[in-house]
Coordinates of C-alpha atoms in Angstrom, one line a residue:
Chain A
M623 CA 174.2 -20.7 -72.7
T624 CA 171.9 -20.7 -75.7
N625 CA 171.3 -17.0 -76.1
G626 CA 172.6 -15.2 -73.1
A627 CA 169.2 -14.4 -71.6
Q628 CA 169.1 -16.2 -68.2
D629 CA 165.3 -16.3 -67.8
L630 CA 164.9 -18.0 -71.2
D631 CA 167.7 -20.5 -70.4
H632 CA 166.1 -21.2 -67.0
L633 CA 162.7 -21.9 -68.6
I634 CA 164.2 -24.2 -71.2
A635 CA 166.1 -26.1 -68.5
L636 CA 162.9 -26.6 -66.4
L637 CA 160.9 -27.7 -69.5
S638 CA 163.5 -30.1 -70.6
K639 CA 163.2 -32.0 -67.4
L640 CA 159.6 -32.9 -68.1
P641 CA 159.0 -36.5 -69.1
G642 CA 159.0 -36.7 -72.9
F643 CA 160.9 -33.5 -73.3
G644 CA 164.6 -33.0 -74.0
P645 CA 166.7 -29.8 -74.6
R646 CA 165.8 -29.6 -78.3
S647 CA 162.0 -30.0 -77.9
A648 CA 162.1 -27.6 -74.9
R649 CA 163.7 -24.9 -77.0
R650 CA 161.2 -25.5 -79.8
A651 CA 158.3 -25.3 -77.3
V652 CA 159.7 -22.1 -75.7
L653 CA 160.0 -20.3 -79.1
H654 CA 156.4 -21.5 -80.0
M655 CA 155.1 -20.2 -76.7
I656 CA 156.8 -16.8 -77.1
N657 CA 155.4 -16.5 -80.6
K658 CA 152.0 -17.2 -79.2
R659 CA 152.3 -15.3 -76.0
N660 CA 148.6 -14.5 -75.4
L661 CA 147.3 -17.7 -76.7
V662 CA 149.7 -20.2 -75.1
L663 CA 152.4 -18.8 -72.8
L664 CA 150.3 -16.6 -70.5
P665 CA 147.3 -19.0 -70.2
L666 CA 149.8 -21.8 -69.5
A667 CA 151.5 -19.8 -66.8
E668 CA 148.2 -19.0 -65.2
A669 CA 146.9 -22.6 -65.4
L670 CA 150.1 -23.9 -63.8
Q671 CA 149.9 -21.4 -60.9
K672 CA 146.2 -22.3 -60.3
V673 CA 146.9 -26.1 -60.3
G674 CA 150.1 -25.5 -58.2
A675 CA 148.0 -23.6 -55.6
T676 CA 145.0 -26.0 -55.5
A677 CA 145.9 -29.5 -56.6
R678 CA 145.9 -32.1 -53.8
N679 CA 145.1 -35.7 -53.2
C680 CA 141.6 -36.6 -52.3
L681 CA 141.5 -37.5 -48.6
N682 CA 139.1 -40.4 -49.3
C683 CA 140.4 -42.1 -52.4
G684 CA 143.8 -40.6 -53.3
N685 CA 142.8 -39.1 -56.7
I686 CA 144.1 -35.7 -57.6
G687 CA 141.7 -32.9 -57.5
T688 CA 141.3 -29.3 -56.3
A689 CA 139.4 -30.0 -53.1
D690 CA 139.8 -32.2 -50.1
I691 CA 137.3 -34.6 -51.5
C692 CA 137.6 -35.2 -55.2
D693 CA 134.7 -34.7 -57.7
I694 CA 134.2 -38.4 -58.1
C695 CA 134.0 -39.2 -54.4
A696 CA 131.7 -36.1 -54.0
S697 CA 129.4 -37.0 -56.9
E698 CA 125.9 -38.1 -56.1
K699 CA 125.8 -39.9 -59.4
R700 CA 128.5 -42.5 -58.7
S701 CA 127.4 -45.7 -57.0
T702 CA 128.8 -46.3 -53.6
G703 CA 128.6 -50.1 -53.8
E704 CA 131.7 -50.6 -56.0
I705 CA 135.2 -49.6 -55.4
C706 CA 137.8 -49.9 -58.2
V707 CA 141.3 -50.2 -56.8
V708 CA 144.1 -48.8 -59.1
E709 CA 147.8 -48.3 -58.7
D710 CA 148.0 -44.6 -59.5
V711 CA 146.1 -41.6 -60.7
A712 CA 147.1 -42.2 -64.4
D713 CA 145.3 -45.5 -64.2
L714 CA 142.2 -43.9 -62.7
W715 CA 142.2 -41.4 -65.6
A716 CA 142.5 -44.3 -68.0
M717 CA 139.5 -46.1 -66.4
E718 CA 137.5 -42.8 -66.6
R719 CA 138.2 -42.4 -70.3
S720 CA 136.6 -45.7 -71.0
G721 CA 133.6 -44.3 -69.3
V722 CA 132.2 -47.7 -68.3
F723 CA 132.8 -47.7 -64.6
K724 CA 130.2 -45.8 -62.5
G725 CA 131.4 -46.6 -59.0
R726 CA 134.2 -45.0 -57.0
Y727 CA 137.9 -45.5 -56.9
H728 CA 140.8 -46.1 -54.5
V729 CA 144.3 -45.1 -55.6
L730 CA 147.0 -47.2 -53.8
G731 CA 149.9 -45.0 -54.9
G732 CA 152.0 -47.9 -56.1
T733 CA 152.3 -51.6 -55.6
L734 CA 153.8 -53.8 -52.9
S735 CA 157.5 -54.4 -53.7
A736 CA 159.9 -56.3 -51.6
L737 CA 162.8 -54.9 -53.7
D738 CA 161.9 -51.3 -53.1
A739 CA 160.8 -52.0 -49.5
I740 CA 157.2 -50.9 -50.1
G741 CA 154.8 -52.6 -47.7
P742 CA 151.1 -52.2 -47.1
D743 CA 151.6 -49.2 -44.9
E744 CA 153.4 -47.2 -47.6
L745 CA 150.3 -47.7 -49.8
R746 CA 146.7 -46.7 -49.1
I747 CA 145.8 -50.3 -48.1
P748 CA 144.8 -49.5 -44.5
R749 CA 142.6 -46.7 -45.7
L750 CA 141.0 -49.1 -48.2
I751 CA 140.1 -51.5 -45.4
D752 CA 138.6 -48.6 -43.4
R753 CA 136.5 -47.7 -46.4
I754 CA 135.2 -51.2 -46.9
Q755 CA 134.0 -51.2 -43.3
S756 CA 132.5 -47.7 -43.2
E757 CA 131.0 -47.5 -46.7
D758 CA 128.4 -50.0 -47.9
V759 CA 130.7 -51.8 -50.4
S760 CA 129.4 -54.8 -52.2
E761 CA 132.3 -55.4 -54.7
V762 CA 135.9 -54.5 -54.9
I763 CA 137.3 -54.5 -58.4
L764 CA 141.1 -54.9 -58.6
A765 CA 142.3 -53.0 -61.7
L766 CA 146.1 -53.5 -61.1
G767 CA 148.7 -54.1 -63.7
A768 CA 149.3 -57.6 -65.0
T769 CA 152.9 -57.5 -63.6
I770 CA 154.4 -59.6 -60.8
D771 CA 154.2 -56.7 -58.3
G772 CA 150.7 -55.8 -59.4
Q773 CA 149.4 -59.4 -59.0
T774 CA 151.2 -59.8 -55.6
T775 CA 149.4 -56.7 -54.5
A776 CA 146.1 -58.0 -55.8
H777 CA 146.5 -61.2 -53.9
Y778 CA 147.5 -59.4 -50.7
I779 CA 144.4 -57.1 -50.9
A780 CA 142.1 -60.0 -51.7
D781 CA 143.4 -61.8 -48.5
Q782 CA 142.8 -58.7 -46.4
L783 CA 139.2 -58.2 -47.6
A784 CA 137.7 -61.5 -46.5
G785 CA 133.9 -61.3 -46.6
V786 CA 133.6 -58.8 -49.5
K787 CA 133.3 -59.9 -53.2
V788 CA 136.7 -59.2 -54.8
T789 CA 137.1 -59.3 -58.6
S790 CA 139.8 -58.4 -61.0
L791 CA 140.0 -57.3 -64.6
A792 CA 139.8 -60.0 -67.2
Q793 CA 142.9 -61.0 -69.1
G794 CA 142.8 -61.8 -72.8
V795 CA 143.3 -60.6 -76.3
P796 CA 143.2 -56.8 -76.5
V797 CA 140.5 -55.3 -78.8
G798 CA 142.1 -54.9 -82.3
G799 CA 144.9 -57.2 -81.3
E800 CA 146.3 -59.9 -83.7
L801 CA 147.2 -63.3 -82.3
D802 CA 150.5 -63.3 -84.2
Y803 CA 151.7 -60.3 -82.2
L804 CA 150.6 -61.5 -78.8
D805 CA 153.0 -63.1 -76.2
E806 CA 152.5 -66.6 -75.0
G807 CA 151.3 -65.6 -71.6
T808 CA 148.4 -63.5 -73.0
I809 CA 147.4 -66.3 -75.4
T810 CA 147.4 -68.8 -72.5
A811 CA 145.3 -66.5 -70.3
A812 CA 142.8 -65.9 -73.2
L813 CA 142.5 -69.6 -73.9
T814 CA 142.1 -70.6 -70.2
A815 CA 139.3 -68.0 -69.8
R816 CA 137.5 -68.8 -73.1
K817 CA 133.8 -68.2 -73.3
A818 CA 131.0 -69.9 -75.1
L819 CA 129.7 -67.9 -78.1
Chain B
M1247 CA 136.6 -35.0 -69.0
T1248 CA 139.4 -37.0 -67.5
N1249 CA 138.8 -36.5 -63.8
G1250 CA 136.2 -33.9 -63.4
A1251 CA 138.6 -31.2 -62.1
Q1252 CA 138.3 -28.4 -64.6
D1253 CA 141.6 -26.7 -63.7
L1254 CA 143.6 -29.9 -64.4
D1255 CA 141.7 -30.6 -67.7
H1256 CA 142.4 -27.0 -68.8
L1257 CA 146.2 -27.4 -68.0
I1258 CA 146.3 -30.7 -69.8
A1259 CA 144.6 -29.2 -72.9
L1260 CA 147.0 -26.2 -73.0
L1261 CA 150.1 -28.5 -72.6
S1262 CA 148.9 -30.9 -75.3
K1263 CA 149.0 -28.0 -77.8
L1264 CA 152.7 -27.5 -77.4
P1265 CA 154.8 -28.9 -80.3
G1266 CA 155.9 -32.4 -79.5
F1267 CA 153.1 -32.9 -76.9
G1268 CA 149.9 -34.8 -77.3
P1269 CA 147.1 -35.6 -74.8
R1270 CA 148.9 -38.6 -73.4
S1271 CA 152.2 -37.0 -72.8
A1272 CA 150.5 -33.9 -71.4
R1273 CA 148.7 -36.0 -68.8
R1274 CA 151.9 -37.7 -67.9
A1275 CA 153.7 -34.4 -67.6
V1276 CA 150.9 -32.9 -65.4
L1277 CA 151.0 -35.9 -63.0
H1278 CA 154.8 -35.6 -62.9
M1279 CA 154.6 -31.8 -62.1
I1280 CA 152.0 -32.3 -59.4
N1281 CA 154.1 -35.0 -57.8
K1282 CA 157.1 -32.6 -57.8
R1283 CA 155.2 -29.4 -57.1
N1284 CA 158.0 -27.5 -55.4
L1285 CA 160.8 -28.8 -57.7
V1286 CA 159.0 -28.5 -61.1
L1287 CA 155.5 -27.1 -61.1
L1288 CA 155.9 -23.9 -59.1
P1289 CA 159.3 -22.9 -60.6
L1290 CA 158.0 -23.6 -64.1
A1291 CA 154.9 -21.4 -63.5
E1292 CA 157.2 -18.6 -62.2
A1293 CA 159.7 -19.0 -65.1
L1294 CA 156.8 -18.8 -67.6
Q1295 CA 155.4 -15.7 -66.1
K1296 CA 158.8 -14.0 -66.0
V1297 CA 159.4 -14.8 -69.7
G1298 CA 155.9 -13.9 -70.6
A1299 CA 156.3 -10.5 -69.0
T1300 CA 159.8 -9.7 -70.3
A1301 CA 160.5 -11.6 -73.6
R1302 CA 160.7 -9.4 -76.7
N1303 CA 162.5 -9.2 -80.0
C1304 CA 165.7 -7.3 -80.1
L1305 CA 165.1 -4.0 -81.9
N1306 CA 168.4 -4.3 -83.6
C1307 CA 168.7 -7.9 -84.8
G1308 CA 165.4 -9.6 -84.0
N1309 CA 166.8 -12.1 -81.5
I1310 CA 164.6 -12.9 -78.5
G1311 CA 165.8 -11.5 -75.2
T1312 CA 164.5 -9.8 -72.1
A1313 CA 165.6 -6.2 -73.1
D1314 CA 165.1 -3.9 -76.0
I1315 CA 168.6 -4.7 -77.2
C1316 CA 169.6 -8.4 -76.8
D1317 CA 172.7 -9.6 -74.9
I1318 CA 174.5 -10.4 -78.1
C1319 CA 174.0 -7.0 -79.7
A1320 CA 174.9 -5.3 -76.4
S1321 CA 178.0 -7.4 -75.7
E1322 CA 181.3 -5.6 -76.0
K1323 CA 183.0 -8.9 -76.7
R1324 CA 181.3 -9.6 -80.0
S1325 CA 183.0 -8.2 -83.1
T1326 CA 180.9 -5.6 -85.1
G1327 CA 182.5 -6.4 -88.4
E1328 CA 180.6 -9.5 -89.2
I1329 CA 176.8 -10.1 -89.4
C1330 CA 175.4 -13.6 -89.7
V1331 CA 172.0 -13.6 -91.3
V1332 CA 169.6 -16.4 -90.1
E1333 CA 166.0 -17.3 -90.8
D1334 CA 164.7 -17.5 -87.3
V1335 CA 165.7 -17.5 -83.6
A1336 CA 166.1 -21.3 -83.5
D1337 CA 168.8 -21.0 -86.1
L1338 CA 170.5 -18.3 -84.2
W1339 CA 170.6 -20.5 -81.1
A1340 CA 171.9 -23.4 -83.2
M1341 CA 174.8 -21.2 -84.4
E1342 CA 175.5 -20.1 -80.8
R1343 CA 175.7 -23.6 -79.6
S1344 CA 178.5 -24.3 -82.1
G1345 CA 180.3 -21.4 -80.3
V1346 CA 182.5 -20.6 -83.3
F1347 CA 180.9 -17.4 -84.5
K1348 CA 182.0 -14.3 -82.6
G1349 CA 180.2 -11.6 -84.6
R1350 CA 176.6 -10.4 -84.4
Y1351 CA 173.3 -11.7 -86.0
H1352 CA 170.4 -10.6 -88.0
V1353 CA 167.2 -12.6 -87.7
L1354 CA 165.0 -12.3 -90.9
G1355 CA 161.9 -13.9 -89.4
G1356 CA 161.4 -16.3 -92.3
T1357 CA 162.3 -16.5 -96.0
L1358 CA 161.0 -14.9 -99.1
S1359 CA 158.1 -17.0 -100.5
A1360 CA 156.0 -16.2 -103.5
L1361 CA 153.5 -18.9 -102.5
D1362 CA 153.0 -17.5 -99.0
A1363 CA 153.2 -13.9 -100.3
I1364 CA 156.2 -13.1 -98.1
G1365 CA 158.2 -10.2 -99.7
P1366 CA 161.3 -8.3 -98.5
D1367 CA 159.1 -6.0 -96.4
E1368 CA 157.6 -8.8 -94.4
L1369 CA 161.1 -9.9 -93.4
R1370 CA 163.7 -7.7 -91.6
I1371 CA 165.6 -7.1 -94.9
P1372 CA 165.2 -3.3 -94.9
R1373 CA 166.5 -3.2 -91.3
L1374 CA 169.5 -5.3 -92.5
I1375 CA 170.3 -2.8 -95.2
D1376 CA 170.2 0.0 -92.6
R1377 CA 172.5 -1.9 -90.4
I1378 CA 175.1 -2.4 -93.2
Q1379 CA 175.1 1.3 -93.8
S1380 CA 175.2 2.5 -90.1
E1381 CA 177.5 -0.2 -88.6
D1382 CA 181.0 -0.8 -89.8
V1383 CA 180.3 -4.2 -91.4
S1384 CA 183.0 -5.9 -93.4
E1385 CA 181.3 -9.3 -94.1
V1386 CA 177.7 -10.6 -94.2
I1387 CA 177.5 -14.4 -93.7
L1388 CA 174.3 -15.9 -95.0
A1389 CA 173.4 -18.9 -92.9
L1390 CA 170.1 -19.7 -94.5
G1391 CA 168.6 -23.1 -95.1
A1392 CA 169.7 -25.1 -98.2
T1393 CA 166.1 -25.0 -99.4
I1394 CA 164.7 -23.3 -102.5
D1395 CA 163.2 -20.5 -100.5
G1396 CA 166.3 -20.1 -98.4
Q1397 CA 168.6 -19.9 -101.4
T1398 CA 166.2 -17.5 -103.2
T1399 CA 166.4 -15.3 -100.1
A1400 CA 170.2 -15.5 -100.0
H1401 CA 170.5 -14.4 -103.6
Y1402 CA 168.0 -11.5 -103.1
I1403 CA 170.0 -10.3 -100.1
A1404 CA 173.3 -10.6 -101.9
D1405 CA 171.9 -8.5 -104.8
Q1406 CA 170.8 -5.8 -102.3
L1407 CA 174.1 -5.6 -100.5
A1408 CA 176.4 -4.6 -103.4
G1409 CA 179.7 -3.3 -102.1
V1410 CA 179.9 -5.6 -99.0
K1411 CA 181.5 -9.0 -98.9
V1412 CA 178.7 -11.5 -98.8
T1413 CA 179.5 -15.2 -98.0
S1414 CA 177.3 -18.2 -97.3
L1415 CA 177.8 -21.4 -95.3
A1416 CA 179.7 -24.2 -97.1
Q1417 CA 177.7 -27.2 -98.4
G1418 CA 179.1 -30.7 -98.2
V1419 CA 179.2 -33.9 -96.2
P1420 CA 178.0 -33.5 -92.6
V1421 CA 180.5 -34.4 -89.9
G1422 CA 179.9 -38.1 -89.1
G1423 CA 177.9 -38.6 -92.3
E1424 CA 178.2 -41.7 -94.5
L1425 CA 178.2 -41.3 -98.2
D1426 CA 175.8 -44.2 -98.6
Y1427 CA 173.1 -42.3 -96.8
L1428 CA 173.6 -38.9 -98.5
D1429 CA 171.3 -37.6 -101.3
E1430 CA 172.7 -36.9 -104.7
G1431 CA 172.4 -33.1 -104.3
T1432 CA 174.7 -33.1 -101.3
I1433 CA 177.2 -35.4 -102.9
T1434 CA 177.2 -33.2 -106.0
A1435 CA 177.8 -30.1 -103.9
A1436 CA 180.6 -31.8 -101.9
L1437 CA 182.3 -33.0 -105.0
T1438 CA 182.0 -29.5 -106.7
A1439 CA 183.5 -27.8 -103.7
R1440 CA 186.2 -30.4 -103.1
K1441 CA 189.4 -29.2 -101.4
A1442 CA 193.1 -30.1 -101.8
L1443 CA 194.3 -32.1 -98.8

């Protein structure tokens, strides 16, 4: 369609389906890649094939890695006493970038949702309950989104895990945030949870 | 860095170097691709390898294709009398999307630029002059950018091609454009080139 060369059109069509990409940016990226064939195009093709062949969900926590048990679950350096429950792998990566959590994770794979007919068995909640019983877990930290579905899921999990300490992330003013730009719900939460200086 | 799996980090780093991509959108795209491995990731890896192995510049016009002579130059349906001169392949694709030009192209690979030390021999200008002499060309259409470098290049090429009809794209109000948002230069050009209704 654009230039008569089918392989190029096919590549552009595939790229333009990626999130954040459209036809125009896909064309631009393809021309860039062809101009830098050895620096960008060929390494990218190789990296994609490698990840395509090896990427899989960790059997223990649901994180994406290249082995049956992901590097975090397999690491001796991570404490086994704390499990941080997140909705998806992107959230796990966000937690890891903060670098402050040294325990292990459990990826639910979504949130409970009556509208979308997603119940506990569609998520990794049974596996989480197994882990609490088999691993020596002292605290479960719920790092779920501050949405209705996220909070519903948090309450359901807290109910299921009677006998273990369950905490959730604090709500309040984001670092660098200005009060003027915050919604009323966040200000209410921050005021309710105020701390002595 | 993000999750301990080197192959994933490598893929994210490569993707984030593409134009229009940053680390955040690269992570999002990688998770999307892994979730749709058979629909997106594997076909994309294959398409990249195919293009990486076959993409090359047309020996005649400089367009990108998968053979020594690109599909446009090889097509029997395109008239040989007109050559449209463009700066780069992206411009050729833009012309093709309009679908109105039925001749052949010549891709310069840039514009003359004293600042960047780009002279006629760095571009495909000698090859263009050869083509004018060897092909039966009745008109050369200069579709170069309305920038200083683009117009300098247009004038230089017009000087070199004495004896052939040389035209350039019209300047004026873009279709859908409102006068209020146009710069003075465009309004001046549109007024100077006004037509009888």
